[in-house]
mmCIF file of C-alpha atoms in Angstrom:
data_model
loop_
_atom_site.group_PDB
_atom_site.id
_atom_site.type_symbol
_atom_site.label_atom_id
_atom_site.label_comp_id
_atom_site.label_asym_id
_atom_site.label_seq_id
_atom_site.Cartn_x
_atom_site.Cartn_y
_atom_site.Cartn_z
ATOM 1 C CA MET A 1 127.307 76.181 142.704
ATOM 2 C CA SER A 2 125.476 73.234 141.156
ATOM 3 C CA TYR A 3 122.942 73.437 138.404
ATOM 4 C CA LEU A 4 119.984 72.368 140.638
ATOM 5 C CA LYS A 5 120.949 74.977 143.343
ATOM 6 C CA ARG A 6 121.101 77.964 140.862
ATOM 7 C CA LYS A 7 117.656 76.880 139.577
ATOM 8 C CA ARG A 8 116.290 76.309 142.946
ATOM 9 C CA ILE A 9 117.305 79.673 144.399
ATOM 10 C CA GLY A 10 116.271 81.535 141.371
ATOM 11 C CA LEU A 11 119.680 82.671 140.038
ATOM 12 C CA THR A 12 119.133 81.250 136.521
ATOM 13 C CA ASN A 13 116.301 80.646 134.311
ATOM 14 C CA TYR A 14 117.649 77.762 132.300
ATOM 15 C CA LYS A 15 114.733 77.535 129.819
ATOM 16 C CA LYS A 16 115.369 81.225 128.909
ATOM 17 C CA ARG A 17 119.218 80.670 128.764
ATOM 18 C CA LEU A 18 118.654 77.601 126.490
ATOM 19 C CA SER A 19 116.718 79.600 124.023
ATOM 20 C CA LEU A 20 119.361 82.375 123.950
ATOM 21 C CA VAL A 21 122.339 79.981 123.669
ATOM 22 C CA SER A 22 120.592 77.933 120.909
ATOM 23 C CA SER A 23 120.542 80.992 118.886
ATOM 24 C CA LYS A 24 124.156 80.535 118.090
ATOM 25 C CA LYS A 25 124.697 84.373 118.347
ATOM 26 C CA HIS A 26 126.880 86.300 120.589
ATOM 27 C CA ARG A 27 124.924 87.541 123.635
ATOM 28 C CA LEU A 28 124.912 91.143 124.917
ATOM 29 C CA VAL A 29 124.711 90.448 128.516
ATOM 30 C CA VAL A 30 123.484 93.462 130.630
ATOM 31 C CA ARG A 31 123.595 93.437 134.460
ATOM 32 C CA ARG A 32 122.795 96.145 136.698
ATOM 33 C CA SER A 33 124.101 96.747 140.379
ATOM 34 C CA LEU A 34 123.110 99.622 142.668
ATOM 35 C CA ASN A 35 125.572 102.121 141.216
ATOM 36 C CA ASN A 36 126.875 100.630 138.018
ATOM 37 C CA ILE A 37 125.739 98.849 134.815
ATOM 38 C CA THR A 38 127.867 96.302 133.221
ATOM 39 C CA ALA A 39 127.702 95.024 129.572
ATOM 40 C CA GLN A 40 129.518 92.050 128.071
ATOM 41 C CA ILE A 41 129.631 90.365 124.839
ATOM 42 C CA VAL A 42 129.690 86.591 125.582
ATOM 43 C CA GLU A 43 130.171 83.606 123.447
ATOM 44 C CA TYR A 44 128.852 80.178 124.434
ATOM 45 C CA LYS A 45 131.209 77.301 124.471
ATOM 46 C CA ASN A 46 130.679 73.659 125.868
ATOM 47 C CA GLU A 47 133.187 74.496 128.505
ATOM 48 C CA GLY A 48 131.405 77.615 129.660
ATOM 49 C CA ASP A 49 130.658 81.119 128.564
ATOM 50 C CA ILE A 50 133.588 83.173 127.375
ATOM 51 C CA VAL A 51 133.546 86.966 127.707
ATOM 52 C CA LEU A 52 134.908 88.611 124.610
ATOM 53 C CA ILE A 53 134.442 92.280 125.492
ATOM 54 C CA SER A 54 133.140 94.189 128.447
ATOM 55 C CA ALA A 55 132.243 97.724 129.364
ATOM 56 C CA ASN A 56 131.167 99.321 132.583
ATOM 57 C CA THR A 57 129.724 102.731 133.498
ATOM 58 C CA LYS A 58 132.865 103.194 135.585
ATOM 59 C CA GLU A 59 134.875 103.521 132.268
ATOM 60 C CA LEU A 60 132.875 106.573 131.172
ATOM 61 C CA ALA A 61 134.988 108.859 133.390
ATOM 62 C CA LYS A 62 137.898 108.217 130.995
ATOM 63 C CA TYR A 63 135.743 109.791 128.252
ATOM 64 C CA GLY A 64 134.650 112.853 130.351
ATOM 65 C CA TRP A 65 131.480 111.700 132.011
ATOM 66 C CA LYS A 66 130.956 113.521 135.348
ATOM 67 C CA CYS A 67 127.416 112.495 136.133
ATOM 68 C CA SER A 68 125.783 109.406 137.766
ATOM 69 C CA THR A 69 126.720 106.043 136.473
ATOM 70 C CA LYS A 70 123.204 104.536 137.049
ATOM 71 C CA ASN A 71 121.016 106.698 134.795
ATOM 72 C CA ILE A 72 119.685 106.427 131.380
ATOM 73 C CA PRO A 73 122.259 108.663 129.722
ATOM 74 C CA SER A 74 125.127 106.647 131.290
ATOM 75 C CA SER A 75 123.485 103.451 130.222
ATOM 76 C CA TYR A 76 123.268 104.631 126.668
ATOM 77 C CA LEU A 77 126.874 105.689 126.591
ATOM 78 C CA THR A 78 127.965 102.295 127.982
ATOM 79 C CA GLY A 79 126.097 100.540 125.130
ATOM 80 C CA LEU A 80 127.714 102.832 122.669
ATOM 81 C CA LEU A 81 131.059 102.029 124.137
ATOM 82 C CA ILE A 82 130.607 98.376 124.151
ATOM 83 C CA GLY A 83 129.237 98.535 120.520
ATOM 84 C CA LYS A 84 132.341 100.409 119.450
ATOM 85 C CA LYS A 85 134.510 97.788 121.076
ATOM 86 C CA ALA A 86 132.513 95.010 119.386
ATOM 87 C CA THR A 87 132.824 96.535 115.893
ATOM 88 C CA LYS A 88 136.482 96.924 116.512
ATOM 89 C CA LYS A 89 136.718 93.147 117.159
ATOM 90 C CA ASN A 90 134.608 92.438 114.131
ATOM 91 C CA ILE A 91 131.389 91.457 115.946
ATOM 92 C CA LYS A 92 128.392 92.517 113.976
ATOM 93 C CA ASP A 93 125.380 90.591 115.441
ATOM 94 C CA SER A 94 124.250 89.875 118.924
ATOM 95 C CA ILE A 95 121.172 89.078 121.008
ATOM 96 C CA LEU A 96 120.091 90.872 124.231
ATOM 97 C CA ASP A 97 120.372 88.931 127.490
ATOM 98 C CA ILE A 98 119.025 90.673 130.523
ATOM 99 C CA GLY A 99 118.954 87.672 132.609
ATOM 100 C CA LEU A 100 116.233 87.691 135.525
ATOM 101 C CA GLN A 101 116.076 91.531 135.539
ATOM 102 C CA ARG A 102 112.729 93.101 135.082
ATOM 103 C CA PRO A 103 112.391 94.581 131.604
ATOM 104 C CA ILE A 104 110.986 98.145 132.015
ATOM 105 C CA LYS A 105 109.923 99.649 128.699
ATOM 106 C CA LYS A 106 112.122 102.722 127.869
ATOM 107 C CA GLY A 107 114.303 101.986 130.895
ATOM 108 C CA VAL A 108 117.946 101.855 131.728
ATOM 109 C CA LEU A 109 118.382 98.335 130.030
ATOM 110 C CA TYR A 110 116.977 99.399 126.767
ATOM 111 C CA ALA A 111 118.843 102.627 126.740
ATOM 112 C CA LEU A 112 122.083 100.493 126.790
ATOM 113 C CA LEU A 113 120.539 98.446 123.988
ATOM 114 C CA LYS A 114 119.940 101.636 121.850
ATOM 115 C CA GLY A 115 123.594 102.703 122.331
ATOM 116 C CA ALA A 116 124.781 99.400 121.171
ATOM 117 C CA ILE A 117 122.410 99.621 117.999
ATOM 118 C CA ASP A 118 123.553 103.104 117.319
ATOM 119 C CA SER A 119 127.179 102.039 117.392
ATOM 120 C CA GLY A 120 126.584 99.595 114.571
ATOM 121 C CA LEU A 121 125.588 96.273 116.345
ATOM 122 C CA ASN A 122 122.764 94.411 114.730
ATOM 123 C CA ILE A 123 120.356 93.187 117.452
ATOM 124 C CA ASP A 124 116.848 92.297 117.060
ATOM 125 C CA HIS A 125 114.507 94.552 119.050
ATOM 126 C CA ASN A 126 111.137 96.314 119.018
ATOM 127 C CA LYS A 127 111.424 100.028 118.486
ATOM 128 C CA ASN A 128 108.639 100.754 121.017
ATOM 129 C CA ILE A 129 110.844 99.668 123.891
ATOM 130 C CA LEU A 130 113.667 102.159 123.309
ATOM 131 C CA PRO A 131 113.768 105.468 125.244
ATOM 132 C CA GLU A 132 113.187 108.793 123.428
ATOM 133 C CA GLU A 133 116.273 110.873 122.378
ATOM 134 C CA SER A 134 115.455 113.549 124.972
ATOM 135 C CA ARG A 135 115.624 111.202 127.802
ATOM 136 C CA ILE A 136 118.894 109.655 126.510
ATOM 137 C CA LYS A 137 120.474 112.994 126.398
ATOM 138 C CA GLY A 138 119.267 113.669 130.002
ATOM 139 C CA GLU A 139 117.075 116.551 129.222
ATOM 140 C CA HIS A 140 114.399 115.098 131.895
ATOM 141 C CA ILE A 141 117.164 115.361 134.454
ATOM 142 C CA ALA A 142 118.055 118.875 133.673
ATOM 143 C CA ASN A 143 114.339 119.788 133.660
ATOM 144 C CA PHE A 144 113.881 118.205 137.010
ATOM 145 C CA THR A 145 116.688 120.259 138.535
ATOM 146 C CA LYS A 146 114.804 123.389 137.705
ATOM 147 C CA LEU A 147 111.911 122.491 139.802
ATOM 148 C CA ASP A 148 111.562 123.736 143.408
ATOM 149 C CA SER A 149 111.056 120.185 144.727
ATOM 150 C CA ALA A 150 114.637 119.120 143.550
ATOM 151 C CA SER A 151 116.953 118.978 146.495
ATOM 152 C CA SER A 152 120.575 119.683 146.439
ATOM 153 C CA PHE A 153 121.282 116.309 148.162
ATOM 154 C CA GLN A 154 119.914 114.458 145.022
ATOM 155 C CA PHE A 155 122.617 115.906 142.795
ATOM 156 C CA SER A 156 125.536 115.918 145.219
ATOM 157 C CA LYS A 157 127.764 113.742 142.927
ATOM 158 C CA TYR A 158 127.376 116.154 140.141
ATOM 159 C CA LYS A 159 128.280 119.238 142.232
ATOM 160 C CA LYS A 160 131.315 117.043 143.608
ATOM 161 C CA ASN A 161 132.499 116.728 140.088
ATOM 162 C CA ASN A 162 132.061 120.518 139.434
ATOM 163 C CA LEU A 163 129.178 120.105 137.066
ATOM 164 C CA ASP A 164 125.763 121.878 137.379
ATOM 165 C CA PRO A 165 123.122 119.214 136.938
ATOM 166 C CA LYS A 166 121.450 121.535 134.218
ATOM 167 C CA GLN A 167 124.564 120.964 131.948
ATOM 168 C CA ILE A 168 123.940 117.186 131.827
ATOM 169 C CA THR A 169 123.096 117.352 128.064
ATOM 170 C CA GLU A 170 126.346 119.139 127.231
ATOM 171 C CA ASN A 171 128.416 116.688 129.310
ATOM 172 C CA PHE A 172 126.524 113.883 127.401
ATOM 173 C CA ASN A 173 127.354 115.283 123.970
ATOM 174 C CA GLN A 174 130.935 115.785 124.755
ATOM 175 C CA THR A 175 131.256 112.204 126.273
ATOM 176 C CA LYS A 176 129.484 110.692 123.300
ATOM 177 C CA GLU A 177 131.820 112.522 120.855
ATOM 178 C CA ASN A 178 134.886 111.310 122.914
ATOM 179 C CA ILE A 179 133.632 107.710 122.779
ATOM 180 C CA VAL A 180 132.996 107.852 119.099
ATOM 181 C CA LYS A 181 136.442 109.283 118.357
ATOM 182 C CA ASN A 182 138.561 107.424 120.902
ATOM 183 C CA ALA A 183 136.791 104.089 121.869
ATOM 184 C CA TRP A 184 138.915 102.161 119.273
ATOM 185 C CA ARG A 185 142.106 103.129 121.131
ATOM 186 C CA ASN A 186 141.102 101.408 124.280
ATOM 187 C CA CYS A 187 140.047 98.063 122.893
#
């Protein structure tokens, strides 16, 4: 795809990209699909971008994650995972690149940012955009399942994996512990 076509059909904002690339820092590129979240540490070269490290919410199953791969807790854990991989590769600084995605304060994209920061990456940010600790642990999901309006269909993946949705915080804590202990082995 040519430069003009990507600009014309709205796939790339080159003005924003130029400001990110000119910082000379590695970029933490976060992209979201319908069911997964992908994070990559990317380095700019004249020949093109080079992906140094990547992490995806699908990888969380190796660490014991049994819940959805598109919510705030899974996003945080993916950020923690990529941050651990980055520190293993001696990458200390980065800059957030969310592309054309809409930045929603305290949302999924910023949960990933918080995970990367908590793992030791130095990324410039405003503390007001990061989600609260209770949302990162999934307490809001556990509380929602206790309501009468919550249907069993909404949490079918949890039940398929033999997990009561009310136990999401326990699953989060166990997965986080596994990532902190074992992420360096999978780099």
